[in-house]
Amino acid sequence: MICDKVRPHHLARKAILYVRQSSTHQVLHNRESSALQYAMQDRLTALGWSEIEVIDDDLGRSAAGGVQRAGFERMVAEVCLGKVGAVCAREVSHFARNSRDWQQLIEMCRVVDTGRSGNHLCAEAR
């Protein structure tokens, strides 16, 4: 099923799948979560993306406090440059735990018309 919120101009740009777990313990012992997150590539493909970049640099890094997350920062930079048609994560809490980071990503997606989602890509894509 193709979502009516995914437009040709979204598909002309790459999609980013952001994969993250908060701790090394989760990465090592909660492998089902990782598998489900990586499987979101199939959803993006089904929606029509041929170029999907998986950013998993932040596996094992908390989104709380002042922890630097190079993957998240790279994703935001790519969105700001208008190179991204959609950002996706299995759960939106994987993007950011604090309002500032979350709002920055959402606002940049709105400005450059990038679709964004957590659990279901079409739930929030615009």
Coordinates of N, CA, C and O in Angstrom, one line a residue, residues 35-83:
A35 N 16.6 -6.0 15.3 CA 16.1 -6.7 14.1 C 14.9 -5.9 13.6 O 14.7 -5.7 12.4
L36 N 14.0 -5.6 14.5 CA 12.8 -4.8 14.1 C 13.1 -3.5 13.5 O 12.4 -3.0 12.6
Q37 N 14.1 -2.8 14.1 CA 14.5 -1.5 13.6 C 15.1 -1.6 12.2 O 14.7 -0.8 11.3
Y38 N 16.0 -2.5 12.0 CA 16.6 -2.7 10.7 C 15.5 -3.1 9.7 O 15.6 -2.8 8.5
A39 N 14.5 -3.8 10.1 CA 13.5 -4.3 9.2 C 12.6 -3.1 8.6 O 11.9 -3.3 7.6
M40 N 12.7 -2.0 9.3 CA 12.0 -0.8 8.7 C 12.4 -0.4 7.3 O 11.7 0.2 6.6
Q41 N 13.6 -0.9 6.9 CA 14.1 -0.7 5.6 C 13.0 -1.3 4.6 O 12.8 -0.7 3.5
D42 N 12.5 -2.4 4.9 CA 11.5 -3.0 4.0 C 10.3 -2.1 3.8 O 9.7 -2.0 2.8
R43 N 9.8 -1.4 4.9 CA 8.7 -0.5 4.8 C 9.0 0.7 3.9 O 8.2 1.1 3.1
L44 N 10.2 1.2 4.1 CA 10.6 2.3 3.2 C 10.7 1.9 1.8 O 10.3 2.6 0.9
T45 N 11.2 0.7 1.5 CA 11.3 0.2 0.1 C 9.8 0.0 -0.4 O 9.6 0.4 -1.6
A46 N 8.9 -0.5 0.4 CA 7.6 -0.7 0.0 C 6.9 0.6 -0.4 O 6.0 0.7 -1.2
L47 N 7.3 1.7 0.3 CA 6.7 3.0 0.1 C 7.3 3.7 -1.2 O 6.9 4.7 -1.6
G48 N 8.4 3.0 -1.7 CA 9.0 3.6 -3.0 C 10.4 4.1 -2.9 O 10.9 4.5 -4.0
W49 N 11.0 4.1 -1.8 CA 12.4 4.6 -1.7 C 13.4 3.6 -2.3 O 13.3 2.4 -1.9
S50 N 14.2 4.0 -3.1 CA 15.3 3.1 -3.6 C 16.6 3.4 -2.9 O 17.5 2.5 -2.8
E51 N 16.8 4.6 -2.4 CA 18.0 5.0 -1.7 C 17.6 5.2 -0.2 O 16.9 6.1 0.2
I52 N 18.1 4.3 0.6 CA 17.9 4.3 2.0 C 19.2 4.3 2.8 O 20.0 3.3 2.6
E53 N 19.5 5.3 3.6 CA 20.7 5.3 4.4 C 20.3 4.9 5.8 O 19.4 5.5 6.4
V54 N 21.0 3.9 6.3 CA 20.8 3.5 7.7 C 21.8 4.1 8.5 O 23.0 4.0 8.3
I55 N 21.4 4.9 9.5 CA 22.3 5.5 10.5 C 22.2 4.8 11.8 O 21.1 4.9 12.5
D56 N 23.2 4.0 12.1 CA 23.2 3.3 13.4 C 24.4 3.6 14.2 O 24.8 2.8 15.1
D57 N 25.0 4.7 14.0 CA 26.2 5.2 14.7 C 26.0 5.3 16.2 O 26.9 5.2 17.0
D58 N 24.7 5.5 16.6 CA 24.4 5.9 18.0 C 23.9 4.7 18.8 O 23.4 4.8 19.9
L59 N 24.1 3.4 18.3 CA 23.7 2.3 19.0 C 24.5 2.2 20.3 O 25.7 2.4 20.3
G60 N 23.8 2.1 21.5 CA 24.5 2.0 22.8 C 24.7 3.4 23.4 O 25.4 3.5 24.4
R61 N 24.1 4.4 22.8 CA 24.3 5.8 23.3 C 22.9 6.3 23.8 O 22.0 6.3 23.0
S62 N 22.9 6.8 25.0 CA 21.7 7.4 25.5 C 21.4 8.7 24.8 O 22.3 9.4 24.4
A63 N 20.1 9.0 24.7 CA 19.7 10.3 24.2 C 19.5 11.3 25.3 O 19.1 12.5 25.0
A64 N 19.7 10.9 26.5 CA 19.5 11.8 27.6 C 20.7 12.7 27.9 O 21.8 12.3 27.5
G65 N 20.5 13.8 28.5 CA 21.6 14.7 28.9 C 22.3 15.3 27.7 O 21.8 15.5 26.7
G66 N 23.6 15.5 27.9 CA 24.4 16.2 26.9 C 25.3 15.2 26.1 O 26.3 15.6 25.5
V67 N 24.9 14.0 26.0 CA 25.6 13.0 25.2 C 25.6 13.3 23.8 O 24.6 13.6 23.2
Q68 N 26.8 13.4 23.2 CA 26.9 13.7 21.7 C 26.5 12.4 21.0 O 27.0 11.3 21.2
R69 N 25.7 12.6 20.0 CA 25.3 11.5 19.1 C 25.6 11.9 17.7 O 24.8 12.6 17.0
A70 N 26.7 11.4 17.2 CA 27.2 11.8 15.8 C 26.2 11.4 14.8 O 26.0 12.1 13.8
G71 N 25.5 10.3 14.9 CA 24.5 9.8 13.9 C 23.3 10.7 13.9 O 22.9 11.1 12.8
F72 N 22.8 11.1 15.0 CA 21.7 12.1 15.1 C 22.1 13.4 14.4 O 21.3 14.0 13.6
E73 N 23.2 13.9 14.8 CA 23.7 15.2 14.3 C 23.9 15.1 12.7 O 23.5 16.0 12.0
R74 N 24.4 14.0 12.2 CA 24.5 13.8 10.8 C 23.2 13.8 10.1 O 23.0 14.4 9.0
M75 N 22.2 13.1 10.7 CA 20.9 13.0 10.2 C 20.2 14.4 10.1 O 19.7 14.8 9.0
V76 N 20.3 15.2 11.1 CA 19.8 16.5 11.1 C 20.5 17.4 10.1 O 19.8 18.1 9.3
A77 N 21.8 17.3 9.9 CA 22.5 18.0 8.9 C 22.0 17.7 7.5 O 21.8 18.6 6.7
E78 N 21.8 16.4 7.2 CA 21.3 15.9 5.9 C 19.9 16.5 5.6 O 19.6 16.9 4.5
V79 N 19.1 16.5 6.7 CA 17.7 17.0 6.5 C 17.8 18.5 6.2 O 17.2 19.0 5.3
C80 N 18.6 19.2 6.9 CA 18.8 20.7 6.7 C 19.3 21.0 5.3 O 18.9 22.1 4.8
L81 N 20.1 20.2 4.8 CA 20.6 20.4 3.4 C 19.5 20.0 2.3 O 19.8 20.2 1.1
G82 N 18.4 19.5 2.7 CA 17.3 19.2 1.8 C 17.6 17.9 1.0 O 17.0 17.7 0.0
K83 N 18.5 17.0 1.5 CA 18.8 15.8 0.8 C 17.9 14.6 1.2 O 18.1 13.5 0.7

